[in-house]
Amino acid sequence: MGSRIIGTGRAVPPVSFSNQDLERQLDTSDEWIRSRTGISSRYLMRTGESLLDIATEASRHALDKAGIKAGELDAIIAGTVSSEYAFPSFACQVQRTLGVTSIPAFDVAAACSGFVFALSVADNSMRAGVWKKVLVIGADALSTMVDWGDRRTAVLFGDGAGAAVMVSEPGPRGVLETLLRSAGEAWDLLSLRATGVRASADSEWRRDVADTLKMRGPELFKIAVKSMADITRQVVERAGFTLADVRVVIPHQANIRILNAVADRLGLPYDKVFVNLERYGNTSAASVPIALDEALEAGRFGDNDLVLLNACGGGLTWGASLLRW
Ligand code: UT7
């Protein structure tokens, strides 16, 4: 028994902020942001908006496309580090907004790798026969946690949510192989001391600077390239394929220079890598499921194609999953 994604969905806050918008409040430039990251705009939560609403909308889209009612789900797993509450989990909050009772709902905290980690938890449980229908969510709002005076981090992140409905199936389609890794010794390369407090780009008050997102970007850059390339090669080999067999790579969207460097290391043509970060920025755990949903909608892959998901983020964490669509 294995598991297969049968519906995906995405949602973002209503307002997109361009690099020019950020130029007005930070010592930065459209030229720097585009050339160093590939980002042109990002959707940012404004004061009073709720990531829970956004994740619920993405989940409803995924359920609709799957043709499954929320009440049929056996579990909800959310990859997120952005819950407004230390507890209950974000997944429990989504459970309530979806109106589902009596099923397990919990979060997986793996920062930008959150969706890939959550997908693996769902897949393994379904392989073990524990659940038959699972909603997996990736949702984050890191823009509400950055220091809006720090141009090194504030320009990078966007907010949003993506979701996938998975069902257990005997194969041959579905999740073929997943590999996950963490390097706790390097946790201080990307961290956030406290959660729960929102300080959106438009809010008047600010988080205490000590409680904002901290990132050692250049060091993280090198590790992200090596780890995403290595885990991608390993997961494909373990599944008994070569990279040439893969139709499309759907990576975590942190920086176009990271994506190109990973492709160079793997000898992958750039057009095999799906990129949408120019419009979303780095949406952390939401980036892979948002990109998956968009790539599917754009016809970048179809039934029986091999699709590779990979991600790297705070923890450090990284992982990759090979799917036969
Ligand atoms: O999602 C989890 C995984 N995330 C990542 O893997 C992120 C990895 N890191 C990166 O993507 C890149 O390191 C960044 C995009 C974060 C930074 O790019 P960089 O080319 O490594 O820049 P840098 O931090 O080395 O800074 C170079 C210069 C500095 O100026 P000086 O000190 O050389 O005069 C910065 O002050 O660029 C300056 N700078 C900016 N200038 C204008 C940094 N941010 C900005 C900015 N606007 N927003």
Coordinates of C-alpha atoms and ligand atoms in Angstrom, one line a residue:
M1 CA 0.0 0.0 0.0
G2 CA 1.2 3.5 -0.8
S3 CA -0.3 7.0 -1.1
R4 CA -1.1 9.4 -3.9
I5 CA -2.0 13.1 -4.1
I6 CA -5.4 13.4 -5.8
G7 CA -6.1 17.1 -5.2
T8 CA -4.0 20.3 -4.6
G9 CA -4.9 23.8 -3.7
R10 CA -3.3 27.2 -2.9
A11 CA -4.3 30.5 -1.4
V12 CA -2.4 33.8 -0.6
P13 CA -3.3 37.1 1.1
P14 CA -5.2 39.5 -1.2
V15 CA -2.5 42.1 -1.6
S16 CA 0.8 41.7 -3.5
F17 CA 3.7 44.0 -2.6
S18 CA 6.2 44.8 -5.3
N19 CA 9.9 45.5 -4.8
Q20 CA 9.1 49.1 -5.5
D21 CA 6.6 49.1 -2.6
L22 CA 9.4 47.9 -0.3
E23 CA 11.8 50.5 -1.6
R24 CA 9.6 53.1 0.0
Q25 CA 10.1 51.7 3.5
L26 CA 13.5 50.1 3.4
D27 CA 17.0 50.9 2.1
T28 CA 16.8 48.5 -0.8
S29 CA 16.3 48.5 -4.5
D30 CA 14.3 46.5 -7.0
E31 CA 17.5 45.9 -8.9
W32 CA 19.2 44.3 -5.8
I33 CA 16.3 42.1 -4.9
R34 CA 15.7 40.9 -8.4
S35 CA 19.3 40.2 -9.3
R36 CA 20.3 38.6 -5.9
T37 CA 17.1 36.6 -5.3
G38 CA 14.8 36.5 -8.4
I39 CA 11.9 38.0 -6.4
S40 CA 9.7 40.8 -8.0
S41 CA 6.7 40.7 -5.6
R42 CA 5.2 38.8 -2.8
Y43 CA 1.8 38.5 -1.1
L44 CA 2.0 39.8 2.5
M45 CA -0.6 39.5 5.2
R46 CA -1.8 42.8 6.5
T47 CA -2.9 43.6 10.0
G48 CA -6.1 41.7 10.8
E49 CA -5.7 39.0 8.1
S50 CA -5.4 35.4 9.2
L51 CA -3.2 32.7 8.0
L52 CA -5.8 30.3 9.2
D53 CA -8.3 31.6 6.7
I54 CA -5.7 31.3 3.9
A55 CA -4.9 27.7 4.8
T56 CA -8.6 26.9 5.1
E57 CA -9.1 28.3 1.6
A58 CA -6.2 26.3 0.2
S59 CA -7.5 23.1 1.9
R60 CA -11.0 23.6 0.5
H61 CA -9.6 24.0 -3.0
A62 CA -7.6 20.7 -2.6
L63 CA -10.6 18.9 -1.2
D64 CA -12.8 20.1 -4.0
K65 CA -10.3 19.0 -6.7
A66 CA -10.0 15.6 -4.9
G67 CA -13.8 15.3 -4.8
I68 CA -13.6 14.5 -1.1
K69 CA -15.6 16.0 1.7
A70 CA -13.7 17.3 4.8
G71 CA -15.7 14.8 6.9
E72 CA -14.2 11.9 5.0
L73 CA -10.6 12.8 6.2
D74 CA -8.7 10.5 8.5
A75 CA -6.1 13.0 9.5
I76 CA -4.9 16.6 9.0
I77 CA -1.1 17.4 9.1
A78 CA 0.2 20.9 8.8
G79 CA 3.7 21.8 8.0
T80 CA 4.0 25.3 9.6
V81 CA 6.0 27.4 12.0
S82 CA 3.5 30.3 11.9
S83 CA 0.6 29.3 14.1
E84 CA -0.6 32.3 16.1
Y85 CA -0.9 30.0 19.1
A86 CA 1.8 27.9 20.8
F87 CA -1.1 25.5 21.2
P88 CA -3.5 24.3 19.9
S89 CA -1.7 23.2 16.8
F90 CA -2.4 25.0 13.5
A91 CA -3.8 21.7 12.2
C92 CA -6.4 21.6 15.0
Q93 CA -7.5 25.1 14.2
V94 CA -7.9 24.1 10.5
Q95 CA -9.8 21.1 11.7
R96 CA -12.3 23.4 13.4
T97 CA -12.7 25.8 10.4
L98 CA -13.3 22.8 8.1
G99 CA -15.8 21.4 10.6
V100 CA -14.2 18.0 11.1
T101 CA -14.4 16.1 14.3
S102 CA -12.7 13.0 15.9
I103 CA -9.7 12.7 13.7
P104 CA -6.0 13.4 14.6
A105 CA -4.7 16.8 13.6
F106 CA -1.2 18.0 14.3
D107 CA 1.7 20.1 13.1
V108 CA 5.1 19.3 11.8
A109 CA 7.7 22.0 12.5
A110 CA 10.4 21.8 9.8
A111 CA 10.3 25.4 8.6
C112 CA 10.7 25.6 4.8
S113 CA 10.9 21.8 4.6
G114 CA 7.6 21.5 6.5
F115 CA 5.4 20.3 3.6
V116 CA 7.9 17.7 2.5
F117 CA 8.2 16.4 6.1
A118 CA 4.4 16.4 6.6
L119 CA 3.9 14.6 3.3
S120 CA 6.4 11.9 4.5
V121 CA 4.6 11.5 7.8
A122 CA 1.3 11.1 5.9
D123 CA 2.8 8.7 3.4
N124 CA 4.4 6.4 6.0
S125 CA 1.2 6.2 8.0
M126 CA -0.8 5.3 4.9
R127 CA 1.7 2.7 4.0
A128 CA 1.3 1.2 7.4
G129 CA -2.5 1.2 6.8
V130 CA -3.3 3.6 9.6
W131 CA -5.2 6.2 7.5
K132 CA -6.8 6.2 4.0
K133 CA -7.4 10.0 3.4
V134 CA -5.2 12.7 4.7
L135 CA -5.0 16.5 4.2
V136 CA -1.5 17.8 4.2
I137 CA -1.0 21.5 4.5
G138 CA 2.1 23.8 4.1
A139 CA 1.4 27.3 5.5
D140 CA 3.6 30.1 6.7
A141 CA 3.6 33.9 7.3
L142 CA 7.2 34.7 8.0
S143 CA 6.7 38.3 6.8
T144 CA 4.9 38.8 10.1
M145 CA 8.1 37.7 12.0
V146 CA 10.9 39.5 10.3
D147 CA 12.5 42.7 11.4
W148 CA 11.0 45.2 9.0
G149 CA 14.1 47.4 9.5
D150 CA 16.5 44.6 8.3
R151 CA 16.7 44.7 4.5
R152 CA 18.7 41.4 4.5
T153 CA 15.6 39.4 5.5
A154 CA 12.5 41.6 5.1
V155 CA 12.5 41.5 1.3
L156 CA 12.7 37.7 1.0
F157 CA 9.5 36.4 2.5
G158 CA 5.9 36.1 1.3
D159 CA 2.9 34.5 3.0
G160 CA 0.5 31.8 1.9
A161 CA -0.6 28.2 2.1
G162 CA -0.8 25.2 -0.1
A163 CA -2.6 21.9 0.5
A164 CA -2.7 18.4 -0.9
V165 CA -5.3 15.6 -0.3
M166 CA -3.6 12.2 -0.2
V167 CA -5.4 8.8 -0.5
S168 CA -3.9 5.4 0.2
E169 CA -3.5 3.3 -3.0
P170 CA -1.7 0.1 -3.9
G171 CA 0.3 1.8 -6.7
P172 CA 2.1 2.1 -9.1
R173 CA 1.3 5.8 -8.9
G174 CA 1.9 8.0 -5.8
V175 CA 4.8 8.7 -3.5
L176 CA 7.7 6.4 -4.6
E177 CA 10.4 7.5 -2.2
T178 CA 11.1 10.2 0.4
L179 CA 14.3 11.1 2.2
L180 CA 14.4 13.6 5.1
R181 CA 17.5 15.0 6.9
S182 CA 18.2 17.5 9.7
A183 CA 21.4 19.1 11.0
G184 CA 20.5 20.5 14.4
E185 CA 24.1 21.5 14.9
A186 CA 23.5 24.4 12.4
W187 CA 20.1 25.5 13.8
D188 CA 21.3 29.0 14.5
L189 CA 21.7 29.7 10.7
L190 CA 18.0 30.4 10.5
S191 CA 15.9 30.9 13.6
L192 CA 13.1 32.7 15.3
R193 CA 13.1 32.9 19.1
A194 CA 9.4 33.6 19.7
T195 CA 6.3 33.0 17.7
G196 CA 2.7 34.1 18.2
V197 CA 3.2 37.9 17.8
R198 CA 2.2 39.4 14.4
A199 CA 4.0 42.4 13.1
S200 CA 2.9 42.8 9.5
A201 CA 4.6 45.1 7.0
D202 CA 1.7 47.6 7.5
S203 CA 1.3 47.4 11.3
E204 CA 2.4 50.4 13.5
W205 CA 4.1 48.4 16.2
R206 CA 7.1 46.1 15.7
R207 CA 8.3 42.9 17.3
D208 CA 11.2 43.2 19.7
V209 CA 14.2 42.9 17.4
A210 CA 15.5 39.9 19.5
D211 CA 12.3 38.1 18.6
T212 CA 12.5 38.6 14.9
L213 CA 13.7 36.1 12.3
K214 CA 17.5 35.7 12.2
M215 CA 19.3 34.3 9.2
R216 CA 22.9 33.9 8.2
G217 CA 22.1 34.0 4.5
P218 CA 25.4 33.5 2.7
E219 CA 26.3 30.4 4.9
L220 CA 22.8 29.0 4.5
F221 CA 23.0 29.6 0.7
K222 CA 25.9 27.2 0.4
I223 CA 24.4 24.5 2.5
A224 CA 21.0 24.8 0.7
V225 CA 22.6 24.2 -2.6
K226 CA 24.6 21.2 -1.5
S227 CA 21.9 19.6 0.6
M228 CA 19.1 20.0 -2.0
A229 CA 21.3 18.7 -4.8
D230 CA 22.6 15.7 -2.7
I231 CA 19.1 14.7 -1.4
T232 CA 17.6 15.0 -4.9
R233 CA 20.2 12.7 -6.4
Q234 CA 19.9 10.2 -3.5
V235 CA 16.1 10.0 -3.6
V236 CA 16.0 9.4 -7.4
E237 CA 18.7 6.7 -7.2
R238 CA 17.0 5.0 -4.3
A239 CA 13.8 4.8 -6.3
G240 CA 15.7 3.2 -9.1
F241 CA 15.5 6.1 -11.6
T242 CA 17.9 8.6 -13.1
L243 CA 17.4 12.4 -13.2
A244 CA 16.7 12.2 -16.9
D245 CA 13.5 10.2 -16.0
V246 CA 12.1 13.1 -13.9
R247 CA 9.6 15.3 -15.8
V248 CA 9.7 18.3 -13.4
V249 CA 11.4 19.4 -10.2
I250 CA 9.2 21.4 -7.8
P251 CA 11.7 23.0 -5.4
H252 CA 11.3 25.2 -2.3
Q253 CA 11.5 28.7 -3.7
A254 CA 14.1 30.6 -1.6
N255 CA 16.3 32.2 -4.2
I256 CA 16.7 31.8 -8.0
R257 CA 20.4 31.6 -7.6
I258 CA 20.0 28.6 -5.3
L259 CA 17.7 26.9 -7.8
N260 CA 20.0 27.4 -10.7
A261 CA 23.1 26.3 -8.7
V262 CA 21.2 23.1 -7.7
A263 CA 20.3 22.5 -11.3
D264 CA 23.9 23.1 -12.4
R265 CA 25.2 20.6 -9.8
L266 CA 22.7 18.0 -11.0
G267 CA 23.2 18.7 -14.7
L268 CA 19.5 19.5 -15.0
P269 CA 18.3 21.9 -17.7
Y270 CA 16.7 25.0 -16.0
D271 CA 13.4 24.4 -17.8
K272 CA 12.9 21.2 -15.8
V273 CA 12.8 23.2 -12.6
F274 CA 9.5 24.9 -11.9
V275 CA 10.0 28.5 -10.6
N276 CA 7.4 30.9 -9.4
L277 CA 9.3 32.8 -6.7
E278 CA 9.3 36.0 -8.7
R279 CA 5.6 36.4 -7.7
Y280 CA 5.6 34.8 -4.2
G281 CA 9.0 35.3 -2.6
N282 CA 10.0 32.7 -0.1
T283 CA 6.7 31.4 1.4
S284 CA 8.5 28.8 3.6
A285 CA 6.5 25.6 4.1
A286 CA 3.9 26.9 1.6
S287 CA 6.2 27.2 -1.3
V288 CA 6.4 23.6 -2.4
P289 CA 2.6 23.0 -2.4
I290 CA 1.8 26.4 -4.0
A291 CA 4.3 25.6 -6.7
L292 CA 3.0 22.0 -7.1
D293 CA -0.6 23.4 -7.6
E294 CA 0.5 26.0 -10.1
A295 CA 2.8 23.6 -12.0
L296 CA -0.1 21.2 -12.3
E297 CA -2.5 23.9 -13.4
A298 CA 0.1 25.1 -16.0
G299 CA 0.3 21.6 -17.5
R300 CA 4.0 21.1 -16.5
F301 CA 3.3 17.5 -15.7
G302 CA 0.5 14.9 -16.1
D303 CA -0.6 11.4 -15.2
N304 CA 2.3 9.0 -14.7
D305 CA 5.0 11.6 -14.9
L306 CA 7.8 11.6 -12.3
V307 CA 7.6 14.7 -10.1
L308 CA 10.3 15.6 -7.7
L309 CA 9.8 17.8 -4.6
N310 CA 12.7 19.2 -2.6
A311 CA 13.2 21.7 0.1
C312 CA 15.7 23.0 2.6
G313 CA 15.1 25.3 5.6
G314 CA 15.5 26.1 9.3
G315 CA 16.5 23.3 11.6
L316 CA 18.4 22.9 9.4
T317 CA 16.1 20.5 7.7
W318 CA 16.0 19.2 4.1
G319 CA 14.2 16.5 2.2
A320 CA 13.0 15.3 -1.2
S321 CA 10.2 13.2 -2.4
L322 CA 9.8 11.5 -5.7
L323 CA 6.2 11.0 -6.9
R324 CA 4.7 9.2 -9.9
W325 CA 1.7 11.5 -10.7
Ligands
UT7_1 O1 14.1 29.3 3.0 C1 15.2 28.7 3.7 C2 16.4 28.7 3.0 N1 16.8 30.0 2.7 C3 18.0 30.2 2.1 O2 18.5 29.2 1.7 C4 18.5 31.6 1.9 C5 19.9 31.5 1.5 N2 20.6 32.8 1.3 C6 20.3 33.7 0.3 O3 19.4 33.4 -0.5 C7 21.2 34.9 0.2 O4 22.3 34.7 1.0 C8 20.5 36.2 0.5 C9 19.5 36.5 -0.6 C10 19.8 36.1 1.8 C11 21.5 37.4 0.6 O5 22.1 37.4 -0.7 P1 23.7 37.6 -0.7 O6 24.1 37.8 -2.1 O7 24.3 36.4 0.0 O8 24.0 38.9 0.0 P2 24.8 39.2 1.4 O9 24.0 38.9 2.6 O10 26.2 38.7 1.2 O11 24.9 40.8 1.2 C12 25.7 41.4 0.2 C13 25.5 42.9 0.2 C14 25.7 43.5 1.6 O12 26.3 44.8 1.4 P3 27.8 45.0 1.8 O13 27.9 44.6 3.3 O14 28.6 44.1 0.9 O15 28.0 46.4 1.6 C15 24.3 43.7 2.1 O16 24.2 44.8 3.1 O17 24.1 43.2 -0.2 C16 23.5 44.1 0.8 N3 22.1 43.8 0.9 C17 21.2 44.5 0.3 N4 21.2 45.6 -0.4 C18 20.0 46.1 -0.9 C19 21.5 42.7 1.6 N5 20.2 42.8 1.5 C20 19.9 43.8 0.7 C21 18.8 44.4 0.2 N6 18.9 45.5 -0.6 N7 17.5 43.9 0.5

